[in-house]
Coordinates of C-alpha atoms in Angstrom, one line a residue:
M1 CA -36.4 -23.0 27.0
K2 CA -39.6 -23.3 28.8
N3 CA -40.8 -19.7 28.1
K4 CA -40.0 -20.4 24.4
S5 CA -41.8 -23.6 24.3
V6 CA -45.0 -22.0 26.0
K7 CA -44.8 -19.1 23.3
V8 CA -44.8 -21.7 20.5
L9 CA -47.5 -23.5 22.0
A10 CA -49.4 -20.2 22.5
L11 CA -49.1 -19.5 18.8
V12 CA -50.2 -22.9 17.7
M13 CA -53.4 -22.6 20.0
A14 CA -54.2 -19.1 18.9
V15 CA -53.9 -20.1 15.2
L16 CA -56.1 -23.3 15.9
M17 CA -58.7 -21.1 17.3
T18 CA -58.4 -18.8 14.1
A19 CA -58.8 -22.1 12.2
V20 CA -62.0 -22.9 14.1
V21 CA -63.5 -19.5 13.5
F22 CA -62.7 -19.2 9.9
A23 CA -62.5 -22.7 8.5
G24 CA -65.4 -23.6 6.4
C25 CA -67.4 -20.9 7.9
G26 CA -69.4 -19.5 5.1
K27 CA -72.5 -18.3 6.9
P28 CA -75.8 -17.2 5.7
Q29 CA -77.3 -13.9 6.7
D30 CA -80.5 -15.9 7.5
P31 CA -79.4 -19.2 9.3
G32 CA -82.7 -20.6 8.5
K33 CA -82.1 -20.9 4.9
T34 CA -79.8 -22.9 2.9
P35 CA -78.2 -21.8 -0.6
G36 CA -79.0 -24.1 -3.7
T37 CA -76.9 -27.1 -3.1
N38 CA -77.8 -30.6 -2.9
A39 CA -77.2 -32.9 0.2
D40 CA -74.0 -34.1 -1.4
G41 CA -72.5 -30.6 -1.9
K42 CA -72.8 -30.8 -5.7
P43 CA -74.3 -28.0 -7.7
S44 CA -78.1 -27.8 -7.4
E45 CA -80.4 -27.4 -10.4
T46 CA -83.2 -25.8 -8.3
K47 CA -83.3 -22.0 -8.9
T48 CA -83.7 -20.1 -5.8
E49 CA -83.4 -16.3 -4.9
K50 CA -79.8 -15.8 -3.7
E51 CA -79.3 -14.7 -0.3
L52 CA -76.3 -12.9 1.3
V53 CA -73.6 -15.4 2.6
T54 CA -70.5 -14.6 4.3
L55 CA -67.4 -16.8 3.1
S56 CA -64.1 -16.7 4.9
A57 CA -60.9 -16.3 3.3
F58 CA -57.2 -16.9 4.3
I59 CA -55.0 -15.2 1.6
M60 CA -51.3 -16.2 2.3
Q61 CA -49.8 -13.7 -0.2
S62 CA -52.0 -10.9 1.2
V63 CA -50.1 -7.6 1.7
S64 CA -53.2 -6.0 3.6
S65 CA -52.9 -5.3 7.4
N66 CA -56.8 -5.2 7.4
F67 CA -58.7 -8.4 8.3
G68 CA -62.3 -9.3 9.2
L69 CA -65.4 -8.3 7.1
Q70 CA -64.2 -6.8 3.9
E71 CA -65.7 -3.1 3.9
D72 CA -64.7 -1.1 0.7
W73 CA -66.6 0.0 -2.7
I74 CA -65.9 -3.5 -4.3
A75 CA -67.4 -5.3 -1.2
E76 CA -70.6 -3.1 -1.6
I77 CA -70.7 -4.1 -5.3
M78 CA -70.2 -8.0 -4.5
R79 CA -73.1 -7.7 -1.7
D80 CA -75.3 -6.1 -4.4
E81 CA -74.5 -8.3 -7.4
L82 CA -73.3 -11.6 -5.9
K83 CA -74.8 -11.4 -2.4
I84 CA -71.7 -12.5 -1.1
Q85 CA -69.3 -10.9 1.3
I86 CA -65.8 -11.9 2.4
E87 CA -64.4 -12.1 5.9
F88 CA -60.7 -12.3 5.7
A89 CA -58.7 -14.0 8.2
P90 CA -55.5 -12.5 9.6
T91 CA -52.3 -13.1 7.7
G92 CA -49.2 -11.2 8.6
D93 CA -46.1 -12.9 9.9
Q94 CA -45.9 -16.9 10.1
V95 CA -48.5 -17.5 7.4
E96 CA -47.0 -20.9 6.7
Q97 CA -47.2 -22.0 10.4
K98 CA -51.0 -20.7 10.5
L99 CA -51.8 -22.8 7.4
Q100 CA -50.3 -25.8 9.0
A101 CA -52.2 -25.3 12.2
M102 CA -55.4 -25.0 10.1
M103 CA -54.7 -28.1 8.1
A104 CA -53.8 -30.0 11.6
G105 CA -57.2 -29.0 12.8
G106 CA -58.8 -30.7 9.8
E107 CA -60.5 -27.6 8.0
L108 CA -59.6 -24.6 6.0
P109 CA -61.3 -21.3 5.3
D110 CA -64.0 -21.2 2.4
I111 CA -61.3 -19.7 0.0
V112 CA -57.5 -20.1 0.5
G113 CA -54.8 -18.4 -1.1
F114 CA -51.4 -20.3 -1.4
K115 CA -48.1 -18.6 -1.8
E116 CA -46.2 -21.9 -2.8
S117 CA -47.2 -24.8 -5.0
K118 CA -46.4 -27.2 -2.4
Q119 CA -48.8 -25.8 0.1
G120 CA -51.6 -26.5 -2.4
I121 CA -50.3 -30.0 -3.3
A122 CA -50.3 -30.8 0.3
A123 CA -53.9 -29.8 0.8
V124 CA -55.0 -31.7 -2.1
E125 CA -53.3 -35.0 -0.6
A126 CA -55.0 -34.4 2.6
G127 CA -58.4 -34.1 0.8
M128 CA -58.9 -30.6 2.0
L129 CA -59.8 -29.0 -1.4
L130 CA -62.7 -29.0 -3.7
N131 CA -62.3 -30.8 -6.9
L132 CA -63.4 -28.0 -9.2
D133 CA -64.2 -30.5 -12.3
Q134 CA -67.6 -31.3 -10.9
Y135 CA -68.5 -27.6 -11.2
K136 CA -67.2 -27.0 -14.9
D137 CA -70.6 -25.8 -16.0
K138 CA -70.3 -23.1 -13.0
M139 CA -67.0 -22.0 -13.8
P140 CA -67.0 -20.9 -17.7
N141 CA -64.5 -18.1 -16.9
I142 CA -61.9 -20.7 -16.0
F143 CA -62.9 -23.8 -18.0
E144 CA -64.0 -22.2 -21.0
N145 CA -61.5 -19.6 -21.2
D146 CA -58.6 -19.7 -23.9
L147 CA -56.5 -17.4 -21.8
L148 CA -56.2 -20.0 -19.2
K149 CA -56.0 -23.2 -21.1
Y150 CA -52.3 -23.8 -20.1
A151 CA -52.9 -22.6 -16.6
V152 CA -55.6 -25.4 -16.1
K153 CA -53.4 -27.9 -18.0
Y154 CA -50.5 -27.2 -15.7
S155 CA -52.7 -27.4 -12.6
R156 CA -53.7 -30.9 -13.6
N157 CA -50.2 -32.1 -14.5
E158 CA -48.2 -30.4 -11.7
L159 CA -50.5 -29.2 -8.8
S160 CA -53.1 -32.2 -8.4
A161 CA -50.8 -34.5 -6.4
G162 CA -50.9 -36.9 -9.4
T163 CA -54.7 -37.2 -9.4
G164 CA -55.2 -35.1 -12.8
G165 CA -58.0 -33.2 -11.2
F166 CA -58.5 -29.7 -11.0
Y167 CA -58.1 -28.3 -7.4
I168 CA -55.8 -25.2 -7.7
I169 CA -56.4 -22.2 -9.7
P170 CA -53.2 -20.1 -10.8
S171 CA -53.3 -16.6 -10.9
A172 CA -51.6 -13.7 -12.6
V173 CA -51.9 -15.4 -16.1
G174 CA -50.6 -13.0 -18.9
P175 CA -47.6 -10.9 -19.9
L176 CA -45.3 -9.5 -17.1
G177 CA -42.4 -8.8 -19.8
A178 CA -40.7 -5.3 -20.0
T179 CA -43.2 -3.7 -22.5
K180 CA -44.3 -1.1 -20.1
D181 CA -42.3 -1.3 -16.8
T182 CA -40.2 -3.4 -14.8
N183 CA -40.6 -4.6 -10.9
W184 CA -36.9 -4.0 -10.3
K185 CA -35.0 -0.9 -11.0
P186 CA -32.8 1.7 -9.3
M187 CA -34.4 4.8 -8.4
L188 CA -32.5 7.8 -7.0
M189 CA -34.2 11.1 -5.6
W190 CA -33.9 13.4 -8.6
D191 CA -33.4 16.9 -7.4
V192 CA -30.6 15.9 -4.9
Y193 CA -29.0 13.7 -7.7
K194 CA -28.9 16.8 -9.8
K195 CA -27.4 19.0 -7.1
A196 CA -24.7 16.3 -6.8
G197 CA -23.8 16.7 -10.4
M198 CA -25.4 13.7 -11.9
P199 CA -22.2 11.6 -11.8
E200 CA -21.9 8.6 -14.1
I201 CA -22.8 5.3 -12.6
N202 CA -21.1 2.1 -14.3
T203 CA -21.7 -0.5 -11.8
L204 CA -23.8 -1.2 -8.6
E205 CA -21.0 -0.2 -6.2
D206 CA -20.7 3.1 -7.9
Y207 CA -23.9 4.0 -6.4
L208 CA -22.4 4.3 -2.7
P209 CA -20.0 7.3 -3.4
V210 CA -22.9 8.9 -5.4
V211 CA -25.6 8.4 -2.8
K212 CA -23.2 9.5 0.0
K213 CA -22.7 12.8 -1.8
M214 CA -26.3 13.1 -2.0
Q215 CA -26.7 12.5 1.7
E216 CA -24.2 15.2 2.7
I217 CA -26.2 17.7 0.2
Y218 CA -29.7 16.5 1.9
P219 CA -28.9 15.0 5.4
E220 CA -32.4 16.0 6.5
N221 CA -35.8 16.3 5.1
E222 CA -38.1 19.6 5.5
A223 CA -39.3 18.0 8.8
G224 CA -35.7 17.8 10.3
E225 CA -35.6 14.0 10.0
K226 CA -32.5 12.1 9.3
V227 CA -32.3 11.1 5.6
Y228 CA -30.6 7.7 4.9
G229 CA -29.3 6.5 1.4
F230 CA -30.8 2.9 1.9
S231 CA -33.5 1.8 4.0
L232 CA -34.5 -2.1 4.1
F233 CA -37.2 -4.1 5.9
S234 CA -37.2 -7.8 7.2
D235 CA -40.8 -8.8 7.3
W236 CA -40.6 -10.1 3.8
D237 CA -37.6 -12.5 4.5
S238 CA -37.7 -16.2 4.0
L239 CA -34.8 -18.2 3.8
T240 CA -32.5 -15.4 3.1
A241 CA -32.7 -11.6 3.5
L242 CA -35.1 -10.6 0.8
Q243 CA -34.4 -6.9 0.6
I244 CA -30.8 -7.7 0.2
S245 CA -30.8 -10.6 -2.2
T246 CA -33.4 -8.6 -4.4
L247 CA -30.5 -6.7 -6.0
S248 CA -29.7 -9.5 -8.1
F249 CA -32.9 -8.8 -10.4
M250 CA -30.8 -5.8 -11.5
Y251 CA -28.3 -8.4 -13.3
G252 CA -31.0 -10.7 -14.5
I253 CA -30.4 -13.2 -11.5
D254 CA -33.6 -14.8 -10.0
T255 CA -33.2 -15.4 -6.3
E256 CA -36.8 -15.9 -5.4
Y257 CA -38.9 -17.9 -7.8
V258 CA -36.8 -21.2 -8.1
S259 CA -35.7 -20.9 -4.5
P260 CA -34.1 -18.1 -2.4
L261 CA -31.3 -20.2 -1.7
M262 CA -30.4 -20.3 -5.7
E263 CA -29.4 -18.1 -8.4
V264 CA -30.7 -18.6 -11.9
H265 CA -29.2 -16.3 -14.6
V266 CA -32.3 -16.2 -16.6
S267 CA -30.7 -15.3 -20.0
E268 CA -27.8 -17.9 -19.6
H269 CA -30.2 -20.4 -18.2
T270 CA -27.4 -21.4 -15.7
I271 CA -27.9 -22.0 -11.8
G272 CA -25.9 -21.9 -8.7
S273 CA -26.2 -21.2 -5.1
V274 CA -26.6 -18.0 -3.1
L275 CA -23.5 -19.5 -0.9
D276 CA -21.2 -20.0 -3.9
E277 CA -18.1 -17.9 -3.3
D278 CA -18.8 -16.0 -6.6
S279 CA -22.4 -15.5 -5.9
F280 CA -24.3 -12.2 -6.2
Y281 CA -25.9 -12.9 -2.9
K282 CA -22.3 -12.2 -1.2
R283 CA -21.8 -9.1 -3.5
A284 CA -25.2 -7.6 -2.2
L285 CA -24.2 -8.3 1.3
Q286 CA -21.0 -6.7 0.9
F287 CA -22.9 -3.7 -0.9
Y288 CA -24.9 -3.1 2.2
F289 CA -22.1 -3.7 4.6
N290 CA -20.1 -1.1 3.0
A291 CA -23.3 1.2 2.9
N292 CA -23.5 0.9 6.5
Q293 CA -19.9 1.5 6.9
M294 CA -20.5 4.8 5.1
G295 CA -23.4 5.8 7.5
L296 CA -25.8 5.2 4.5
L297 CA -28.0 2.3 5.8
D298 CA -31.0 3.1 7.9
P299 CA -30.1 1.4 11.2
D300 CA -33.7 0.3 11.6
S301 CA -33.5 -2.0 8.6
L302 CA -33.6 -5.1 10.4
T303 CA -36.5 -4.4 12.5
Q304 CA -38.7 -2.1 10.6
K305 CA -41.5 -3.5 8.4
F306 CA -42.7 -2.8 4.9
D307 CA -45.1 -0.2 6.0
T308 CA -42.8 1.9 8.0
V309 CA -40.2 2.3 4.9
Q310 CA -43.1 3.2 2.8
E311 CA -43.8 6.1 5.2
K312 CA -40.2 7.0 5.0
Y313 CA -40.3 7.1 1.3
T314 CA -43.5 9.4 1.3
A315 CA -41.4 11.8 3.8
G316 CA -38.6 11.8 1.4
R317 CA -36.1 10.4 3.9
I318 CA -34.7 7.7 1.7
L319 CA -32.3 8.4 -1.3
F320 CA -32.4 5.1 -3.2
S321 CA -35.1 2.5 -4.0
H322 CA -34.7 -0.8 -5.9
F323 CA -38.3 -1.2 -6.8
S324 CA -40.1 0.5 -9.4
W325 CA -43.3 1.2 -7.1
M326 CA -41.5 1.6 -3.8
T327 CA -41.5 5.5 -3.4
G328 CA -44.4 5.9 -1.0
Q329 CA -46.5 8.8 -2.2
F330 CA -43.6 11.1 -3.0
N331 CA -44.0 10.7 -6.6
S332 CA -47.9 11.2 -6.6
R333 CA -49.0 14.2 -8.4
G334 CA -50.6 15.4 -5.1
S335 CA -47.4 15.2 -3.2
G336 CA -46.4 18.7 -4.8
H337 CA -43.1 17.4 -5.7
V338 CA -43.4 16.1 -9.1
D339 CA -44.8 19.5 -10.7
A340 CA -42.9 22.0 -8.4
D341 CA -40.7 24.8 -10.2
E342 CA -37.8 22.6 -9.2
P343 CA -39.4 19.0 -9.6
N344 CA -38.4 16.3 -7.1
G345 CA -38.9 12.5 -6.8
Y346 CA -37.6 9.3 -7.5
E347 CA -36.5 8.6 -11.1
F348 CA -34.7 5.7 -13.1
V349 CA -30.9 6.2 -12.9
P350 CA -29.4 2.8 -14.0
A351 CA -26.0 1.6 -13.8
K352 CA -24.4 1.0 -17.2
D353 CA -23.7 -2.8 -16.7
F354 CA -27.5 -3.5 -15.4
K355 CA -29.2 -6.5 -17.1
I356 CA -32.7 -5.9 -15.5
Y357 CA -35.0 -9.3 -15.1
D358 CA -37.6 -9.3 -17.7
A359 CA -40.4 -11.7 -16.6
P360 CA -41.7 -14.3 -19.1
N361 CA -45.4 -14.3 -20.5
Q362 CA -47.1 -16.3 -17.8
T363 CA -49.3 -18.9 -19.7
I364 CA -49.5 -21.1 -16.5
G365 CA -49.6 -18.2 -14.0
R366 CA -47.4 -17.9 -10.9
A367 CA -46.9 -19.8 -7.6
W368 CA -49.6 -17.7 -5.9
S369 CA -53.0 -19.5 -6.3
F370 CA -56.5 -19.9 -5.1
A371 CA -58.7 -23.0 -4.1
I372 CA -62.1 -23.9 -2.2
S373 CA -61.9 -25.9 0.9
S374 CA -63.6 -29.2 0.5
R375 CA -65.3 -28.6 3.9
T376 CA -67.2 -25.3 2.9
K377 CA -70.9 -25.1 3.8
Y378 CA -71.6 -23.3 0.4
P379 CA -69.5 -24.6 -2.4
D380 CA -71.9 -23.3 -5.1
R381 CA -71.4 -19.7 -3.8
A382 CA -67.7 -20.2 -3.3
V383 CA -67.3 -21.5 -7.1
E384 CA -69.5 -18.5 -8.0
L385 CA -67.0 -16.2 -6.5
M386 CA -64.2 -17.7 -8.0
N387 CA -65.7 -17.8 -11.4
W388 CA -66.5 -14.1 -11.0
L389 CA -63.0 -13.2 -9.9
Y390 CA -61.7 -14.8 -13.2
D391 CA -63.9 -12.8 -15.3
T392 CA -61.7 -10.2 -17.2
E393 CA -64.6 -7.7 -16.6
T394 CA -63.9 -8.2 -12.9
Y395 CA -60.3 -7.6 -13.2
K396 CA -61.0 -4.4 -15.0
L397 CA -63.7 -3.4 -12.4
M398 CA -61.2 -4.0 -9.6
S399 CA -58.3 -2.4 -11.3
N400 CA -60.2 0.7 -12.9
G401 CA -63.6 1.0 -11.0
P402 CA -66.9 0.9 -12.7
K403 CA -67.1 2.7 -16.0
G404 CA -68.4 6.3 -15.5
V405 CA -66.7 6.8 -12.2
L406 CA -62.9 7.1 -13.0
W407 CA -63.1 6.0 -16.6
D408 CA -65.0 6.1 -19.8
T409 CA -64.8 5.2 -23.7
M410 CA -64.3 7.1 -26.8
E411 CA -66.5 6.9 -29.7
N412 CA -64.1 4.1 -31.2
G413 CA -64.1 2.1 -27.9
E414 CA -60.6 3.3 -26.6
P415 CA -61.0 3.6 -22.8
Y416 CA -59.5 6.5 -20.9
I417 CA -59.2 7.9 -17.4
T418 CA -61.4 11.1 -17.1
E419 CA -60.1 14.3 -15.6
A420 CA -61.9 13.5 -12.4
G421 CA -60.5 10.0 -12.4
W422 CA -57.0 11.4 -12.4
D423 CA -57.7 13.5 -9.6
I424 CA -58.7 10.8 -7.5
I425 CA -55.8 8.2 -8.8
D426 CA -53.2 11.4 -8.5
N427 CA -54.2 12.5 -5.0
N428 CA -55.2 8.9 -3.6
K429 CA -58.5 10.0 -2.8
D430 CA -61.4 7.8 -1.6
M431 CA -63.5 6.2 -4.3
P432 CA -66.9 8.1 -4.7
L433 CA -69.0 4.9 -4.3
P434 CA -70.8 3.2 -1.5
G435 CA -68.2 1.7 0.6
G436 CA -65.6 4.4 -0.1
K437 CA -61.8 3.5 0.5
K438 CA -59.3 3.8 -2.1
L439 CA -59.0 2.6 -5.5
T440 CA -56.5 -0.1 -4.8
D441 CA -57.5 -1.4 -1.4
P442 CA -59.8 -4.2 -2.6
T443 CA -56.8 -5.8 -4.5
T444 CA -54.4 -5.6 -1.4
N445 CA -56.6 -8.3 0.3
W446 CA -55.7 -10.8 -2.5
N447 CA -52.4 -9.3 -3.6
T448 CA -52.9 -11.3 -7.0
L449 CA -55.8 -11.6 -9.4
G450 CA -56.6 -14.0 -12.3
Y451 CA -54.6 -11.9 -14.9
T452 CA -51.6 -9.6 -15.1
A453 CA -52.3 -5.7 -15.5
S454 CA -50.9 -5.7 -19.1
L455 CA -52.9 -8.4 -20.6
N456 CA -55.0 -7.3 -23.6
D457 CA -58.7 -8.0 -23.2
P458 CA -59.6 -10.2 -26.2
K459 CA -62.9 -8.4 -26.4
T460 CA -61.4 -4.8 -26.8
G461 CA -57.7 -5.2 -27.5
Y462 CA -56.9 -2.9 -24.7
T463 CA -54.9 -3.8 -21.6
L464 CA -57.2 -4.6 -18.5
S465 CA -55.5 -1.9 -16.4
Y466 CA -55.5 1.9 -17.1
R467 CA -51.9 2.0 -16.5
Y468 CA -51.3 0.8 -20.0
W469 CA -54.0 2.4 -22.0
P470 CA -52.7 4.7 -24.9
T471 CA -54.1 7.7 -23.2
S472 CA -52.4 6.8 -19.9
L473 CA -48.9 6.2 -21.6
T474 CA -49.1 9.3 -23.6
R475 CA -50.7 11.5 -21.0
N476 CA -49.1 14.9 -20.0
P477 CA -46.0 14.1 -18.4
T478 CA -45.1 15.7 -14.9
K479 CA -42.2 18.3 -14.9
L480 CA -40.0 15.3 -13.1
Q481 CA -40.9 13.0 -16.0
Q482 CA -40.1 15.7 -18.7
E483 CA -37.0 16.5 -17.0
W484 CA -35.7 12.7 -17.0
R485 CA -36.7 12.6 -20.8
D486 CA -34.7 15.5 -21.6
W487 CA -31.7 14.0 -19.5
S488 CA -31.9 10.5 -20.8
G489 CA -33.1 11.3 -24.5
Y490 CA -35.7 8.6 -24.2
P491 CA -39.7 8.8 -24.1
T492 CA -39.9 6.1 -21.5
Q493 CA -37.7 4.1 -19.1
I494 CA -38.3 0.8 -20.9
A495 CA -37.3 2.3 -24.5
M496 CA -34.0 3.2 -22.6
M497 CA -33.5 -0.2 -21.4
K498 CA -34.3 -1.7 -24.8
D499 CA -32.1 0.5 -26.8
L500 CA -28.9 0.0 -24.2
G501 CA -29.5 -3.8 -24.0
M502 CA -30.2 -3.6 -20.3
I503 CA -32.9 -6.2 -20.3
S504 CA -32.6 -10.0 -19.5
P505 CA -35.4 -12.0 -20.8
A506 CA -36.6 -14.9 -18.5
T507 CA -38.0 -18.4 -19.5
Q508 CA -41.3 -19.5 -17.9
A509 CA -39.4 -22.5 -16.6
I510 CA -38.6 -20.1 -13.8
N511 CA -42.3 -21.0 -12.6
M512 CA -42.0 -24.5 -13.2
V513 CA -39.4 -25.8 -10.7
P514 CA -41.5 -27.9 -8.1
S515 CA -41.0 -27.2 -4.3
A516 CA -38.6 -29.3 -2.5
P517 CA -39.8 -32.5 -0.8
D518 CA -40.5 -32.3 2.9
D519 CA -37.2 -33.9 4.0
L520 CA -35.2 -31.5 1.9
L521 CA -37.4 -28.7 2.8
M522 CA -36.6 -29.2 6.5
K523 CA -33.0 -28.9 5.7
M524 CA -33.6 -25.8 3.6
N525 CA -35.2 -24.2 6.6
Q526 CA -32.5 -25.0 8.9
I527 CA -30.1 -23.4 6.3
G528 CA -32.4 -20.7 5.9
D529 CA -32.3 -19.9 9.6
V530 CA -28.5 -19.6 9.4
V531 CA -28.3 -17.7 6.4
R532 CA -31.0 -15.0 7.3
T533 CA -29.6 -14.3 10.8
N534 CA -26.0 -14.2 9.8
S535 CA -26.8 -11.9 6.7
W536 CA -28.0 -9.3 8.9
K537 CA -25.2 -9.6 11.1
M538 CA -22.8 -9.2 8.1
V539 CA -24.6 -6.1 6.9
F540 CA -24.1 -4.6 10.4
A541 CA -20.7 -6.1 11.1
K542 CA -18.1 -3.8 12.8
D543 CA -15.5 -4.2 10.1
Q544 CA -14.5 -6.5 7.1
A545 CA -12.9 -9.0 9.4
E546 CA -16.2 -9.7 11.2
F547 CA -18.1 -9.7 7.8
D548 CA -15.7 -12.4 6.5
A549 CA -15.9 -14.7 9.5
L550 CA -19.8 -14.6 9.5
W551 CA -19.6 -15.5 5.7
N552 CA -17.4 -18.4 6.4
D553 CA -19.6 -19.4 9.3
I554 CA -22.5 -19.4 7.1
V555 CA -21.1 -21.6 4.3
T556 CA -19.5 -24.0 7.0
K557 CA -23.0 -24.4 8.8
A558 CA -25.0 -24.7 5.7
N559 CA -22.8 -27.2 4.0
G560 CA -23.0 -29.3 7.3
L561 CA -26.9 -29.0 7.1
G562 CA -27.0 -30.4 3.5
M563 CA -26.4 -27.4 1.3
Q564 CA -24.9 -29.4 -1.4
E565 CA -27.9 -31.9 -1.4
V566 CA -30.0 -28.6 -2.0
K567 CA -28.1 -27.3 -4.7
D568 CA -28.1 -30.7 -6.6
Y569 CA -32.0 -31.0 -6.3
Y570 CA -32.3 -27.6 -8.1
I571 CA -29.7 -28.2 -10.6
E572 CA -31.6 -31.2 -11.6
Q573 CA -35.2 -29.9 -11.4
W574 CA -34.1 -26.7 -13.4
A575 CA -32.8 -28.6 -16.2
L576 CA -36.0 -30.7 -16.3
A577 CA -38.2 -27.5 -16.3
L578 CA -36.1 -26.2 -19.3
E579 CA -37.1 -29.3 -21.0
R580 CA -40.8 -29.1 -20.4
V581 CA -41.5 -25.5 -20.7
S582 CA -42.5 -25.9 -24.5
E583 CA -45.8 -27.8 -23.3
Y584 CA -47.1 -24.9 -22.0
E585 CA -46.4 -22.2 -24.8
D586 CA -47.8 -21.8 -28.0

């Protein structure tokens, strides 16, 4: 017990040291100069030549393993155009504890990215965030932007701790609906599925015998490494085992946005608990338990991290993916698989009863958000950075690179990726710009931007991201894509989903349920410890009897810790969100 206490104390002290280093540490390149701010920290009217400053950032939602001073092609542009560079604090595991330690130390880095609304609200209540209303004239891309009118309204009403001020800037405003693609969908290794006879799949559990047959056909990859049907990772776990619960989205059930402990059937607008006897979560646990019993589940699933799983997809060591994007580099044109004489790669093979979650048009954004520390030494420069990030031109820049590098426009103004641009994208080459690195590297530090990729630019009528430009969607398909089209009879996967009624449209109310109060949150964390730990034990249980006993243990302990109170809270808040959602829609 003593050793455990020492470890916890060491973590807190380490985080506090990080807070001291990064908190409010915007620093000028020349410490003898001060940017254009008044003594009271309000915008200065004096025009002075800008100097290079370094702003610190702690972005909780970041998926990047890189930290320190940003060095890539967008960093070079920012230094040149804004005279700003960013030093990213480490995130990784335990970001909530790191934030708490920073707040306990009384300071935050210049820029903060919050994963949940409650984190931002707590910072507002503590007086640790800058009220951006006093900087309206310096933030036209936010305050004078019709695209963000509901997001700003929602932030004032729901995220200001009752003050009505504008402290927290929502992100990912725009459509996420299934017009181009979905986040969750079942993907099978195509060539092996063909060799297995392409058996029909009617429901979730039908994947097990199909994938088992595929594994028998393809037990090792070309390097002689063992192939698994399924491979999970645990570093994204919260109150539940996230990679297990995420199968729920195949049936239009949210197990993340309202609460990981709740299941919201988005089309029916009904809500229940993951611990209900008929919950989908229990079904998903049973699915992966059965997979493990059949020798299909990667035994490293409990201990490995996301990056390792992506490497296994790249190596062709996994047969099934539940995310549309989680295929490593195996599906890239440069891999040599998708345009081979016998093309291979991960392709969409849905069960007939799937009703895949279709995210709503996010006029208020999502829970991930940004704010500026009230203790920043350079509020004007931090405000300038946020205004720049919320310019649609910046989104296009960070998504597509500068015009003339990867893309250009036709005479009629329609954008398109050049042949050289596709070569860089398909083969994951470094950007041919000062600073280099990959096209996507700058965005991994933030993991979200002001808008969604499929939002139409009001100035051009085309989406902000190249992925949904007409020329991108109609580009010559790979041999793999053409085989899938011939097999399915549909030009796109979305066309198939829509025609077969495989989509469950969600309401924006899914993003409007407030975080639980602190006393209830404490109970939820205790419940989550039980659920998360026992969930992995259930998946790797030696037999069905142990699986059932572990489930009963979860339910009994969770009920003793206050699960019914949690359930009652979210049932009430879900009903209120459904009533209020019309305030933030046209």
